[in-house]
XYZ file of N, CA and C in Angstrom:
219
model
N 120.709 187.603 -62.323
C 119.995 186.538 -62.986
C 119.094 187.150 -64.057
N 119.217 186.624 -65.249
C 118.377 187.171 -66.305
C 117.062 186.391 -66.413
N 116.199 186.875 -67.244
C 114.855 186.314 -67.373
C 114.886 184.858 -67.839
N 115.809 184.534 -68.735
C 115.915 183.163 -69.239
C 116.260 182.183 -68.118
N 117.155 182.543 -67.244
C 117.533 181.683 -66.135
C 116.365 181.486 -65.162
N 115.628 182.548 -64.914
C 114.481 182.461 -64.011
C 113.423 181.532 -64.590
N 113.135 181.666 -65.874
C 112.143 180.806 -66.520
C 112.599 179.353 -66.486
N 113.875 179.106 -66.779
C 114.397 177.737 -66.736
C 114.286 177.146 -65.335
N 114.565 177.948 -64.313
C 114.478 177.482 -62.942
C 113.044 177.079 -62.605
N 112.087 177.905 -62.988
C 110.679 177.625 -62.706
C 110.219 176.371 -63.453
N 110.621 176.237 -64.704
C 110.236 175.059 -65.488
C 110.822 173.797 -64.868
N 112.067 173.837 -64.410
C 112.678 172.668 -63.761
C 111.937 172.292 -62.488
N 111.561 173.289 -61.691
C 110.836 173.007 -60.442
C 109.478 172.374 -60.724
N 108.756 172.918 -61.676
C 107.433 172.381 -62.016
C 107.572 170.962 -62.561
N 108.552 170.751 -63.437
C 108.773 169.419 -64.007
C 109.121 168.415 -62.915
N 109.994 168.806 -61.983
C 110.382 167.912 -60.895
C 109.170 167.536 -60.042
N 108.328 168.492 -59.745
C 107.139 168.199 -58.926
C 106.174 167.276 -59.658
N 105.971 167.507 -60.957
C 105.075 166.654 -61.730
C 105.612 165.230 -61.818
N 106.909 165.089 -62.029
C 107.500 163.752 -62.105
C 107.369 163.043 -60.765
N 107.616 163.747 -59.667
C 107.488 163.135 -58.344
C 106.055 162.685 -58.073
N 105.075 163.504 -58.459
C 103.672 163.114 -58.276
C 103.351 161.882 -59.121
N 103.877 161.839 -60.325
C 103.655 160.683 -61.198
C 104.271 159.417 -60.637
N 105.467 159.526 -60.089
C 106.119 158.361 -59.487
C 105.335 157.888 -58.278
N 104.894 158.806 -57.438
C 104.090 158.429 -56.269
C 102.793 157.734 -56.691
N 102.136 158.278 -57.697
C 100.893 157.669 -58.177
C 101.165 156.290 -58.762
N 102.282 156.127 -59.450
C 102.641 154.829 -60.009
C 102.910 153.797 -58.938
N 103.596 154.216 -57.869
C 103.860 153.301 -56.758
C 102.546 152.876 -56.112
N 101.643 153.818 -55.919
C 100.341 153.486 -55.332
C 99.567 152.509 -56.215
N 99.564 152.757 -57.521
C 98.815 151.898 -58.429
C 99.442 150.507 -58.498
N 100.759 150.444 -58.524
C 101.421 149.142 -58.583
C 101.177 148.346 -57.308
N 101.120 149.025 -56.183
C 100.886 148.306 -54.932
C 99.464 147.762 -54.870
N 98.535 148.404 -55.563
C 97.155 147.906 -55.606
C 96.961 146.918 -56.750
N 97.972 146.793 -57.597
C 97.922 145.941 -58.795
C 96.805 146.371 -59.728
N 96.539 147.653 -59.777
C 95.593 148.200 -60.731
C 94.133 148.157 -60.327
N 93.803 147.535 -59.199
C 92.403 147.468 -58.785
C 91.999 148.752 -58.071
N 90.728 149.063 -58.178
C 90.220 150.185 -57.393
C 89.939 149.702 -55.978
N 89.862 150.604 -55.037
C 89.667 150.235 -53.627
C 88.338 149.496 -53.419
N 87.322 149.821 -54.214
C 86.023 149.179 -54.062
C 86.065 147.709 -54.479
N 86.936 147.362 -55.437
C 87.014 145.993 -55.929
C 87.834 145.083 -55.017
N 88.566 145.646 -54.076
C 89.461 144.865 -53.229
C 88.732 144.261 -52.036
N 89.250 143.115 -51.598
C 88.780 142.545 -50.338
C 89.515 143.261 -49.210
N 89.089 143.046 -47.976
C 89.754 143.696 -46.842
C 91.214 143.279 -46.741
N 91.491 141.992 -47.025
C 92.874 141.507 -46.966
C 93.739 142.181 -48.034
N 93.217 142.273 -49.255
C 93.963 142.936 -50.327
C 94.198 144.407 -50.003
N 93.188 145.039 -49.422
C 93.302 146.452 -49.073
C 94.399 146.667 -48.033
N 94.448 145.805 -47.022
C 95.475 145.913 -45.980
C 96.858 145.679 -46.573
N 96.985 144.680 -47.452
C 98.266 144.395 -48.081
C 98.705 145.561 -48.960
N 97.773 146.139 -49.703
C 98.100 147.260 -50.580
C 98.553 148.468 -49.769
N 97.887 148.726 -48.645
C 98.279 149.848 -47.799
C 99.683 149.657 -47.261
N 99.991 148.433 -46.838
C 101.322 148.173 -46.280
C 102.386 148.297 -47.367
N 102.114 147.776 -48.576
C 103.078 147.878 -49.670
C 103.256 149.320 -50.114
N 102.169 150.070 -50.101
C 102.252 151.474 -50.472
C 103.126 152.240 -49.485
N 102.931 151.953 -48.189
C 103.762 152.599 -47.173
C 105.229 152.231 -47.348
N 105.491 150.951 -47.651
C 106.872 150.517 -47.849
C 107.498 151.237 -49.029
N 106.763 151.370 -50.117
C 107.278 152.070 -51.290
C 107.547 153.537 -50.995
N 106.646 154.163 -50.257
C 106.830 155.569 -49.913
C 108.013 155.748 -48.964
N 108.172 154.802 -48.022
C 109.316 154.872 -47.106
C 110.623 154.703 -47.871
N 110.635 153.790 -48.838
C 111.842 153.582 -49.633
C 112.178 154.839 -50.431
N 111.176 155.475 -51.010
C 111.404 156.705 -51.763
C 111.921 157.811 -50.841
N 111.385 157.852 -49.625
C 111.820 158.860 -48.649
C 113.294 158.641 -48.285
N 113.678 157.377 -48.070
C 115.082 157.082 -47.758
C 115.991 157.437 -48.931
N 115.528 157.200 -50.150
C 116.331 157.537 -51.334
C 116.530 159.050 -51.428
N 115.486 159.819 -51.130
C 115.621 161.278 -51.154
C 116.614 161.751 -50.102
N 116.555 161.153 -48.902
C 117.496 161.526 -47.847
C 118.927 161.195 -48.250
N 119.127 160.022 -48.839
C 120.465 159.623 -49.280
C 120.973 160.572 -50.351
N 120.088 161.001 -51.246
C 120.488 161.923 -52.312
C 120.928 163.253 -51.701
N 120.179 163.718 -50.690
C 120.549 164.982 -50.042
C 121.907 164.878 -49.337
N 122.132 163.745 -48.667
C 123.392 163.565 -47.949
C 124.561 163.540 -48.933
N 124.412 162.788 -50.026
C 125.515 162.710 -50.989
C 125.733 164.048 -51.679
N 124.689 164.810 -51.863
C 124.838 166.126 -52.480
C 125.656 167.042 -51.573
N 125.441 166.923 -50.251
C 126.178 167.762 -49.299
C 127.635 167.354 -49.210
N 127.948 166.075 -49.462
C 129.319 165.600 -49.371
C 130.197 166.149 -50.492
N 129.626 166.360 -51.662
C 130.431 166.797 -52.813
C 130.308 168.239 -53.071
């Protein structure tokens, strides 16, 4: 492996992690509908937590499905 391949590999890994963090943050913000936790009522906070968990669970299932399909081919 030459230096160019190693650098490309590292850049891809860093980019993938940053994109995943951004997607997670976006899911959290969308589930709260843009409000901060202090501005929410207890009911809104509970609903946001449940929606956030659902979004994270869906993303987790998508990652598992991607891994399974990758192993098949």
